[in-house]
CSV table of C-alpha atoms in Angstrom, one decimal:
chain,number,residue,atom,x,y,z
O,9,MET,CA,9.6,36.2,21.2
O,10,ALA,CA,7.5,33.0,20.9
O,11,SER,CA,6.5,32.3,24.5
O,12,VAL,CA,5.1,36.4,24.5
O,13,THR,CA,2.9,35.4,21.5
O,14,GLU,CA,1.8,32.1,22.4
O,15,ARG,CA,0.7,33.6,25.8
O,16,LEU,CA,-0.8,36.4,23.8
O,17,GLU,CA,-2.8,33.4,21.9
O,18,SER,CA,-3.9,31.8,24.8
O,19,ILE,CA,-5.4,35.2,26.0
O,20,TYR,CA,-6.8,36.2,23.1
O,21,GLY,CA,-7.7,33.4,20.4
O,22,ASN,CA,-11.2,31.3,20.4
O,23,ARG,CA,-13.1,33.9,21.5
O,24,LYS,CA,-15.3,37.0,20.6
O,25,TRP,CA,-14.0,40.5,20.2
O,26,VAL,CA,-15.5,43.7,19.4
O,27,LEU,CA,-12.7,45.8,17.7
O,28,ALA,CA,-13.6,49.8,18.4
O,29,ALA,CA,-11.8,52.5,16.3
O,30,GLN,CA,-12.2,55.2,14.6
O,31,ALA,CA,-11.0,54.1,11.3
O,32,ALA,CA,-11.9,50.8,10.3
O,33,VAL,CA,-8.5,50.4,8.3
O,34,ALA,CA,-6.7,50.8,11.6
O,35,THR,CA,-8.3,47.5,13.1
O,36,ARG,CA,-7.0,45.2,10.0
O,37,PRO,CA,-3.9,44.2,11.4
O,38,MET,CA,-5.4,43.1,15.0
O,39,GLN,CA,-8.4,41.8,13.2
O,40,GLU,CA,-6.6,39.5,11.0
O,41,LEU,CA,-4.0,38.2,14.0
O,42,LEU,CA,-6.9,37.4,16.1
O,43,SER,CA,-8.7,35.5,13.1
O,44,GLY,CA,-5.8,33.7,12.7
O,45,TRP,CA,-6.2,32.8,16.6
O,46,GLY,CA,-9.4,31.4,15.9
O,47,ALA,CA,-11.2,34.3,17.4
O,48,GLU,CA,-14.3,35.8,16.0
O,49,THR,CA,-14.7,39.8,15.4
O,50,LEU,CA,-16.9,42.8,14.6
O,51,VAL,CA,-15.6,46.4,14.1
O,52,VAL,CA,-17.1,49.2,15.2
O,53,ALA,CA,-15.8,52.2,13.3
O,54,SER,CA,-16.7,55.9,12.6
O,55,ASN,CA,-16.0,56.0,9.1
O,56,GLU,CA,-13.9,53.5,6.9
O,57,GLY,CA,-10.4,55.6,7.0
O,58,THR,CA,-7.8,55.7,4.4
O,59,GLY,CA,-6.7,51.9,2.7
O,60,GLU,CA,-8.1,48.3,3.1
O,61,VAL,CA,-10.8,47.5,5.8
O,62,PRO,CA,-10.7,44.0,7.3
O,63,ASP,CA,-12.4,41.2,5.9
O,64,THR,CA,-15.0,41.1,8.9
O,65,THR,CA,-18.3,42.1,9.5
O,66,ILE,CA,-18.3,46.3,10.4
O,67,VAL,CA,-20.9,48.3,11.7
O,68,TYR,CA,-20.5,52.1,10.8
O,69,THR,CA,-21.5,54.8,13.7
O,70,ARG,CA,-20.7,58.0,11.2
O,71,SER,CA,-19.8,60.0,14.1
O,72,GLY,CA,-17.7,62.8,13.4
O,73,GLY,CA,-16.8,66.4,14.3
O,74,ASP,CA,-14.9,69.5,13.7
O,75,THR,CA,-11.5,68.7,15.2
O,76,ALA,CA,-9.5,65.5,15.9
O,77,VAL,CA,-10.3,65.7,19.2
O,78,GLU,CA,-14.1,66.5,19.1
O,79,SER,CA,-14.2,63.5,17.0
O,80,ILE,CA,-12.7,60.8,19.3
O,81,ARG,CA,-15.0,62.1,21.9
O,82,GLU,CA,-18.1,61.8,19.6
O,83,PHE,CA,-16.7,58.5,18.7
O,84,PHE,CA,-16.5,57.1,21.9
O,85,ARG,CA,-20.0,58.5,22.9
O,86,SER,CA,-21.4,56.6,19.9
O,87,VAL,CA,-19.6,53.2,21.5
O,88,VAL,CA,-20.2,53.9,25.2
O,89,ALA,CA,-24.2,54.9,24.7
O,90,PRO,CA,-24.8,53.3,21.3
O,91,ALA,CA,-27.9,54.0,18.7
O,92,PRO,CA,-30.3,51.2,18.8
O,93,GLU,CA,-28.9,49.8,15.4
O,94,ILE,CA,-25.4,49.7,16.6
O,95,GLN,CA,-26.4,47.9,19.5
O,96,ARG,CA,-28.7,45.2,17.7
O,97,GLU,CA,-25.7,44.3,15.4
O,98,VAL,CA,-23.4,43.8,18.2
O,99,ASP,CA,-25.7,41.8,20.1
O,100,ARG,CA,-26.7,39.8,17.1
O,101,PHE,CA,-22.8,39.0,16.8
O,102,ASP,CA,-22.5,38.3,20.7
O,103,PRO,CA,-26.1,37.0,22.0
O,104,ALA,CA,-24.5,35.4,25.1
O,105,MET,CA,-22.8,38.7,26.1
O,106,GLU,CA,-19.3,36.8,26.1
O,107,ALA,CA,-17.3,39.3,23.9
O,108,ARG,CA,-15.2,42.1,25.0
O,109,VAL,CA,-14.2,45.0,23.4
O,110,LEU,CA,-10.7,46.2,22.4
O,111,ALA,CA,-10.8,50.0,22.1
O,112,GLU,CA,-7.9,52.6,21.3
O,113,PRO,CA,-5.2,53.6,23.7
O,114,TYR,CA,-6.8,56.4,24.9
O,115,ALA,CA,-9.8,55.0,25.8
O,116,THR,CA,-11.3,55.1,29.6
O,117,ALA,CA,-14.6,53.8,29.6
O,118,SER,CA,-15.2,50.5,31.2
O,119,GLU,CA,-17.8,49.3,29.1
O,120,MET,CA,-18.9,50.1,25.5
O,121,VAL,CA,-21.5,48.5,23.5
O,122,GLY,CA,-22.9,46.8,26.7
O,123,ARG,CA,-19.3,45.0,27.0
O,124,ARG,CA,-16.5,45.1,29.3
O,125,THR,CA,-13.6,46.9,27.5
O,126,PHE,CA,-10.6,44.9,28.1
O,127,GLY,CA,-7.2,46.5,29.1
O,128,VAL,CA,-8.6,49.8,29.4
O,129,ARG,CA,-6.7,52.3,31.3
O,130,ARG,CA,-7.2,52.7,35.4
O,131,GLN,CA,-8.8,56.1,36.4
O,132,GLU,CA,-5.4,56.7,38.5
O,133,TRP,CA,-3.5,56.1,35.3
O,134,SER,CA,-5.2,58.7,32.8
O,135,ALA,CA,-5.2,61.4,35.4
O,136,TRP,CA,-1.6,62.2,35.0
O,137,GLU,CA,-2.7,63.3,31.5
O,138,ASP,CA,-4.1,66.3,32.9
O,139,LYS,CA,-1.8,69.2,32.6
O,140,MET,CA,-2.6,70.7,35.9
O,141,ARG,CA,-1.4,67.8,37.7
O,142,VAL,CA,1.8,66.4,36.0
O,143,ASP,CA,4.3,69.6,36.8
O,144,SER,CA,4.0,68.5,40.6
O,145,LEU,CA,5.5,65.3,39.4
O,146,TRP,CA,8.7,66.9,37.6
O,147,SER,CA,9.0,68.7,41.0
O,148,ASP,CA,8.9,65.7,43.1
O,149,LEU,CA,11.5,64.1,40.7
O,150,GLY,CA,13.9,66.9,40.6
O,151,ILE,CA,13.2,67.1,36.9
O,152,PRO,CA,14.0,70.5,35.6
O,153,HIS,CA,10.9,72.3,34.0
O,154,ALA,CA,9.8,75.7,33.1
O,155,PRO,CA,8.5,77.9,35.4
O,156,TYR,CA,4.2,77.8,35.3
O,157,ARG,CA,1.2,79.2,36.9
O,158,VAL,CA,-2.1,77.2,37.2
O,159,VAL,CA,-4.6,79.7,37.3
O,160,PRO,CA,-8.4,80.2,36.8
O,161,VAL,CA,-9.0,81.3,33.1
O,162,ASP,CA,-9.8,84.8,33.9
O,163,ASP,CA,-6.5,85.2,35.5
O,164,ALA,CA,-4.3,83.9,32.9
O,165,PRO,CA,-3.2,87.3,31.5
O,166,ARG,CA,-1.7,88.3,34.6
O,167,ALA,CA,0.3,85.0,34.6
O,168,ALA,CA,1.3,85.6,30.9
O,169,VAL,CA,2.5,88.9,31.7
O,170,GLU,CA,4.8,87.5,34.4
O,171,LEU,CA,5.9,84.7,32.6
O,172,ALA,CA,6.5,85.5,29.1
O,173,SER,CA,9.4,84.9,27.0
O,174,ASP,CA,10.7,86.7,24.0
O,175,LEU,CA,7.9,84.5,21.9
O,176,GLY,CA,5.2,84.9,24.5
O,177,THR,CA,3.6,82.2,26.7
O,178,VAL,CA,1.8,79.0,25.9
O,179,TRP,CA,-1.6,78.0,27.3
O,180,VAL,CA,-3.2,74.7,27.9
O,181,ALA,CA,-6.4,74.1,29.5
O,182,ASP,CA,-7.4,71.5,32.2
O,183,ASN,CA,-9.8,68.5,31.7
O,184,THR,CA,-13.0,70.1,32.3
O,185,GLU,CA,-14.6,68.7,28.8
O,186,GLY,CA,-12.4,65.4,29.4
O,187,TRP,CA,-9.2,64.1,27.5
O,188,HIS,CA,-7.5,66.2,24.9
O,189,GLY,CA,-4.4,65.9,22.9
O,190,GLY,CA,-2.9,67.1,19.6
O,191,GLY,CA,-2.2,70.4,21.0
O,192,GLU,CA,-6.0,71.2,20.3
O,193,TYR,CA,-6.2,72.9,23.8
O,194,VAL,CA,-3.3,74.6,23.4
O,195,ARG,CA,-3.0,78.1,22.5
O,196,TRP,CA,0.4,80.3,21.7
O,197,VAL,CA,-0.2,83.8,23.0
O,198,PRO,CA,2.4,86.4,21.8
O,199,PRO,CA,4.0,89.1,24.4
O,200,THR,CA,2.3,91.8,22.7
O,201,GLY,CA,-1.4,90.6,23.2
O,202,GLY,CA,-4.1,88.1,22.4
O,203,PHE,CA,-4.9,87.8,25.8
O,204,GLU,CA,-8.7,88.7,25.1
O,205,GLU,CA,-8.9,86.4,22.4
O,206,ALA,CA,-7.2,83.3,24.4
O,207,VAL,CA,-9.5,84.0,27.3
O,208,SER,CA,-12.8,84.1,25.3
O,209,TRP,CA,-11.8,80.7,23.6
O,210,TYR,CA,-11.2,78.9,27.2
O,211,SER,CA,-14.0,80.4,28.9
O,212,GLY,CA,-16.4,77.7,28.7
O,213,ARG,CA,-13.8,75.0,28.1
O,214,ALA,CA,-11.9,75.2,30.9
O,215,GLY,CA,-12.0,76.2,34.9
O,216,LEU,CA,-8.1,76.1,34.9
O,217,VAL,CA,-5.5,76.6,32.6
O,218,ARG,CA,-1.3,76.4,32.7
O,219,VAL,CA,0.6,79.3,31.7
O,220,MET,CA,4.2,78.9,30.8
O,221,PRO,CA,6.8,80.6,29.1
O,222,PHE,CA,6.9,80.0,25.1
O,223,LEU,CA,10.1,77.6,25.3
O,224,ASP,CA,12.0,77.9,21.8
O,225,GLY,CA,13.2,74.5,20.7
O,226,LEU,CA,12.8,71.5,19.3
O,227,PRO,CA,9.5,69.5,20.3
O,228,CYS,CA,10.2,65.9,20.9
O,229,SER,CA,9.7,63.1,23.5
O,230,ILE,CA,10.8,60.0,25.6
O,231,HIS,CA,8.8,56.9,26.1
O,232,GLY,CA,8.9,53.9,28.0
O,233,TRP,CA,7.2,50.9,29.1
O,234,VAL,CA,6.3,49.8,32.7
O,235,SER,CA,6.2,46.2,33.7
O,236,ALA,CA,6.5,43.7,36.9
O,237,THR,CA,9.8,43.1,35.9
O,238,GLY,CA,11.1,46.8,35.7
O,239,VAL,CA,10.9,49.8,33.5
O,240,ALA,CA,12.3,49.6,29.6
O,241,VAL,CA,13.1,53.2,28.1
O,242,PHE,CA,13.2,53.7,24.4
O,243,GLU,CA,14.7,56.5,22.4
O,244,PRO,CA,14.0,60.4,21.8
O,245,VAL,CA,11.6,61.0,19.3
O,246,GLU,CA,10.5,64.1,17.0
O,247,ILE,CA,7.0,65.7,17.5
O,248,LEU,CA,6.0,67.7,14.6
O,249,ILE,CA,4.4,70.8,15.8
O,250,PHE,CA,5.0,73.3,13.6
O,251,ARG,CA,4.2,77.2,14.1
O,252,HIS,CA,1.9,79.2,11.8
O,253,ALA,CA,4.7,81.6,9.8
O,254,ASP,CA,2.3,84.5,10.5
O,255,GLY,CA,2.8,83.8,14.5
O,256,SER,CA,-1.0,82.8,15.0
O,257,GLY,CA,-1.2,79.3,16.0
O,258,LEU,CA,0.5,75.8,16.4
O,259,ALA,CA,-0.1,72.9,14.8
O,260,TYR,CA,0.5,69.2,15.8
O,261,SER,CA,1.2,66.8,12.6
O,262,GLY,CA,2.8,63.6,14.2
O,263,VAL,CA,6.4,62.3,14.7
O,264,ALA,CA,9.4,61.3,13.4
O,265,THR,CA,12.3,59.0,14.2
O,266,LEU,CA,14.6,60.4,11.6
O,267,TRP,CA,16.0,62.5,13.9
O,268,THR,CA,19.3,61.5,16.2
O,269,ALA,CA,19.7,63.1,19.3
O,270,PRO,CA,23.2,64.1,20.9
O,271,ASP,CA,24.9,61.9,23.2
O,272,HIS,CA,24.3,64.0,26.4
O,273,THR,CA,20.4,64.9,25.2
O,274,ARG,CA,19.8,61.1,24.9
O,275,ASP,CA,21.1,60.6,28.2
O,276,GLU,CA,19.3,63.2,29.7
O,277,MET,CA,15.7,62.2,28.5
O,278,ARG,CA,16.1,58.6,29.0
O,279,SER,CA,17.0,59.1,32.6
O,280,ILE,CA,13.8,61.6,33.1
O,281,SER,CA,12.0,58.5,31.5
O,282,LEU,CA,13.2,56.1,33.8
O,283,ALA,CA,12.6,58.2,36.9
O,284,VAL,CA,9.1,58.8,35.8
O,285,GLY,CA,8.1,55.2,34.8
O,286,GLN,CA,9.2,54.1,38.2
O,287,ALA,CA,7.4,56.7,39.9
O,288,LEU,CA,4.3,55.5,38.0
O,289,ARG,CA,4.8,52.2,39.1
O,290,GLU,CA,5.7,52.8,42.8
O,291,ARG,CA,2.8,55.3,43.0
O,292,ASP,CA,-0.5,54.0,40.9
O,293,ASP,CA,1.1,50.0,40.3
O,294,TYR,CA,1.2,51.4,36.5
O,295,ARG,CA,1.6,48.8,33.7
O,296,GLY,CA,2.1,49.6,30.2
O,297,PRO,CA,3.3,52.0,27.7
O,298,TYR,CA,4.0,55.7,28.5
O,299,GLY,CA,5.3,58.9,27.0
O,300,ILE,CA,6.6,62.4,28.2
O,301,ASP,CA,6.4,65.2,25.7
O,302,GLY,CA,8.8,68.4,25.7
O,303,ILE,CA,10.8,70.8,24.0
O,304,LEU,CA,14.8,70.6,23.7
O,305,THR,CA,16.3,74.2,24.5
O,306,LEU,CA,19.3,75.5,24.9
O,307,ASP,CA,19.5,74.9,28.4
O,308,GLY,CA,18.2,71.0,28.1
O,309,PHE,CA,15.1,69.0,27.6
O,310,ARG,CA,12.1,70.5,29.6
O,311,PRO,CA,9.1,68.4,29.7
O,312,THR,CA,5.6,69.5,29.3
O,313,GLU,CA,3.3,66.6,29.6
O,314,LEU,CA,3.0,63.1,30.3
O,315,ASN,CA,0.9,60.5,28.2
O,316,PRO,CA,0.1,57.2,30.4
O,317,ARG,CA,-0.7,55.4,27.4
O,318,MET,CA,0.3,54.2,23.8
O,319,SER,CA,1.2,57.3,22.1
O,320,ALA,CA,2.5,57.4,18.4
O,321,GLY,CA,6.0,57.8,19.2
O,322,ALA,CA,6.2,54.7,21.5
O,323,GLY,CA,4.4,52.8,18.8
O,324,ILE,CA,6.4,53.5,15.8
O,325,GLN,CA,9.6,52.6,18.0
O,326,LEU,CA,8.0,49.3,18.8
O,327,ALA,CA,6.6,48.6,15.8
O,328,LYS,CA,9.1,46.4,14.3
O,329,VAL,CA,9.0,44.5,17.5
O,330,ASP,CA,7.6,40.8,16.1
O,331,VAL,CA,5.1,40.9,19.1
O,332,PRO,CA,1.4,42.3,18.7
O,333,LEU,CA,1.9,45.9,21.1
O,334,GLY,CA,-1.4,46.4,21.1
O,335,LEU,CA,-2.6,43.1,22.6
O,336,LEU,CA,0.4,43.2,24.6
O,337,MET,CA,-0.7,46.4,26.3
O,338,ARG,CA,-3.7,45.9,27.1
O,339,ALA,CA,-2.9,42.2,28.6
O,340,GLU,CA,-0.2,44.1,30.8
O,341,ALA,CA,-2.8,46.4,32.2
O,342,GLU,CA,-5.1,43.7,32.6
O,343,GLY,CA,-2.1,41.7,34.6
O,344,GLU,CA,-2.5,38.9,32.5
O,345,ILE,CA,1.0,38.9,31.4
O,346,ASN,CA,4.5,40.3,32.6
O,347,VAL,CA,6.5,41.4,29.7
O,348,ASP,CA,10.5,41.4,30.2
O,349,HIS,CA,11.5,44.9,30.3
O,350,GLU,CA,15.2,44.2,29.0
O,351,TRP,CA,13.6,42.3,26.4
O,352,LEU,CA,11.3,44.8,25.2
O,353,GLU,CA,13.9,47.9,25.7
O,354,ARG,CA,16.5,45.7,23.6
O,355,SER,CA,14.2,44.6,21.1
O,356,ALA,CA,13.0,48.3,20.2
O,357,ARG,CA,16.7,49.3,19.7
O,358,GLU,CA,17.4,46.8,17.5
O,359,HIS,CA,14.4,47.0,15.6
O,360,ARG,CA,14.2,50.7,15.6
O,361,LYS,CA,13.5,52.0,11.8
O,362,PRO,CA,14.0,55.7,10.9
O,363,GLY,CA,10.4,57.1,9.5
O,364,ILE,CA,8.0,60.4,9.2
O,365,HIS,CA,4.5,59.4,10.3
O,366,PHE,CA,2.8,62.5,10.0
O,367,GLY,CA,-0.9,63.4,9.4
O,368,LYS,CA,-3.2,66.4,9.3
O,369,MET,CA,-7.0,66.6,9.3
O,370,VAL,CA,-8.6,69.2,7.1
O,371,ARG,CA,-12.2,70.1,6.6
O,372,ARG,CA,-12.0,70.1,2.9
O,373,GLU,CA,-12.8,66.5,1.4
O,374,VAL,CA,-10.2,65.4,-0.9
O,375,ARG,CA,-9.3,62.1,-2.5
O,376,ASP,CA,-5.9,62.2,-4.0
O,377,GLU,CA,-1.8,61.8,-4.1
O,378,PHE,CA,0.8,63.2,-5.5
O,379,HIS,CA,4.8,62.6,-5.3
O,380,VAL,CA,7.1,65.1,-3.7
O,381,ALA,CA,11.2,65.8,-4.6
O,382,LEU,CA,13.8,67.6,-2.7
O,383,SER,CA,14.6,70.7,-4.8
O,384,GLY,CA,17.4,72.0,-2.2
O,385,GLY,CA,17.8,71.7,1.7
O,386,ALA,CA,14.0,71.0,2.7
O,387,GLU,CA,12.3,72.9,0.0
O,388,VAL,CA,10.1,70.4,-2.1
O,389,VAL,CA,8.7,70.2,-5.2
O,390,ALA,CA,5.4,68.1,-6.6
O,391,THR,CA,6.9,65.7,-9.2
O,392,ASP,CA,5.7,62.9,-11.7
O,393,ASP,CA,9.3,61.1,-11.9
O,394,GLU,CA,9.1,58.2,-9.2
O,395,ALA,CA,12.9,57.7,-9.8
O,396,GLU,CA,13.3,61.1,-8.3
O,397,SER,CA,10.8,61.1,-5.6
O,398,ALA,CA,11.1,61.4,-1.8
O,399,GLY,CA,7.8,59.8,-1.1
O,400,LYS,CA,4.1,60.9,-1.8
O,401,VAL,CA,1.4,62.9,0.0
O,402,ILE,CA,-1.9,61.1,0.1
O,403,ALA,CA,-5.2,62.5,0.8
O,404,GLY,CA,-8.4,60.0,1.9
O,405,PRO,CA,-11.4,60.0,3.9
O,406,SER,CA,-11.6,61.3,7.6
O,407,ALA,CA,-14.5,62.4,10.1
O,408,THR,CA,-13.7,65.8,9.4
O,409,GLY,CA,-13.4,66.0,5.7
O,410,SER,CA,-9.7,64.4,4.9
O,411,TYR,CA,-6.8,63.1,6.3
O,412,VAL,CA,-3.5,64.3,4.9
O,413,THR,CA,-0.5,61.5,5.3
O,414,GLY,CA,2.4,60.5,3.5
O,415,GLN,CA,4.7,57.5,2.7
O,416,PHE,CA,8.8,58.8,2.4
O,417,ASP,CA,12.0,57.3,1.9
O,418,PRO,CA,14.3,57.9,4.8
O,419,ASP,CA,17.4,57.8,3.0
O,420,ARG,CA,16.1,60.5,0.4
O,421,VAL,CA,14.5,62.8,3.5
O,422,GLY,CA,17.9,62.4,5.4
O,423,VAL,CA,18.8,60.5,8.7
O,424,GLY,CA,20.3,62.5,11.4
O,425,PRO,CA,18.7,66.2,11.3
O,426,PRO,CA,15.1,67.0,12.4
O,427,SER,CA,12.6,66.4,9.5
O,428,GLY,CA,10.7,69.1,10.5
O,429,PRO,CA,11.4,71.3,7.9
O,430,PHE,CA,10.7,68.8,5.1
O,431,VAL,CA,7.3,67.9,6.4
O,432,ALA,CA,6.2,71.5,7.1
O,433,ALA,CA,7.4,72.2,3.1
O,434,VAL,CA,5.1,69.2,2.3
O,435,LEU,CA,2.5,70.0,4.0
O,436,ASN,CA,2.6,74.1,2.6
O,437,LEU,CA,2.8,72.5,-0.6
O,438,ALA,CA,-0.2,69.9,0.1
O,439,SER,CA,-2.3,73.2,1.0
O,440,GLN,CA,-1.4,75.1,-2.2
O,441,ARG,CA,-1.9,71.8,-4.7
O,442,TRP,CA,-5.5,71.1,-3.0
O,443,GLU,CA,-6.4,74.3,-1.7
O,444,LEU,CA,-6.7,73.3,1.9
O,445,GLY,CA,-6.6,76.8,3.6
O,446,LEU,CA,-3.8,75.6,5.9
O,447,PRO,CA,-1.8,78.6,7.6
O,448,GLU,CA,1.7,78.3,6.3
O,449,MET,CA,3.8,76.2,8.8
O,450,ALA,CA,7.1,76.7,9.7
O,451,ALA,CA,9.4,74.1,11.7
O,452,ALA,CA,10.9,74.6,15.2
O,453,PRO,CA,14.4,75.9,15.6
O,454,TYR,CA,17.2,73.1,16.4
O,455,LEU,CA,19.1,74.5,19.2
O,456,ILE,CA,21.9,72.7,20.9
O,457,GLY,CA,23.7,74.0,24.1
């Protein structure tokens, strides 16, 4: 849409920008676009990442952490209160203090490296990410959801006994330690016990936990975009959350758009997304993308959390729309542009491309790749024959050691059914081949009522 891009160029072109992201490679598309618009850029990153870094000055904080969320937090600490050598490089780039910072979508700090963060989320928007609060929104809007209790950590076992399904309960922490995602503050507690271990883990990390029955079914999400003109609603997306085969836990590993939701499921999820988007707009003057995660059960979709930001599921659906989404999102949040929601929804549908977007951070350092082929059903084997390959698995550097990801041919994997069984098999194979020490992964069942 030429007018949108032209407006964005007038906002972002011919000025200085500091791009802040954990992996330098993630900034490359934005940096190249901004450079083409006459902007000057400097990148502040934790590490290089896997792939080609942008052709500009890059300053590395070398922050890290044992988990993805800890790595994110440590990186943001390193740019909110930067080390002297980092600050000196930024000040050398921008001595007149004119630059603005473009940070990753989950950022909430209004200032980084001594400059204003452009398009950062307002506090009242990010507050909806707190799992202790969001269930009240489902109730207010009449959206069916699972029963739950929000209780002090020590009271969680009692709530779990009351709420447990045949598979037990799922606990999630409040935001005592700040923003969290990727399932890192979520625990699957079996009906037969595990209470002491869960209470021990949450003690000191949370004041409250939400306890909910373990919902059997397909993890999935629905996304939308709120603008001044209305609410765009997109298509359902599969979330790649796997169960440890021994029942010891859950593992978030990305999203996939190969799954085609049945019409009645699609209609239900889109209706929920529209209601939530309208409520965010009316209550908090919200602007930009959002996502609703949940489980597709035999009784229908049951939401479990709200992410008021650009999330993976929204990003991949909009990736082929011919506008720079990251810049559009930030300009919308700033009130600098009003995107046409009908155009955005139509464009996302027309440009939707099936794909698998998975990644797993591991502590072992691996720099390798291999091709995989289907050997029947969702079973996979390593292959040297690229002609029979369904794609390849790649391991590269990350803040925790390595990042395992993949590139797959949707037609070889199969469009229509969920991708979880295939990706679980890929992760299990990669763990064996590279001795990653990951638990064996099992995909959630696909239940259609």
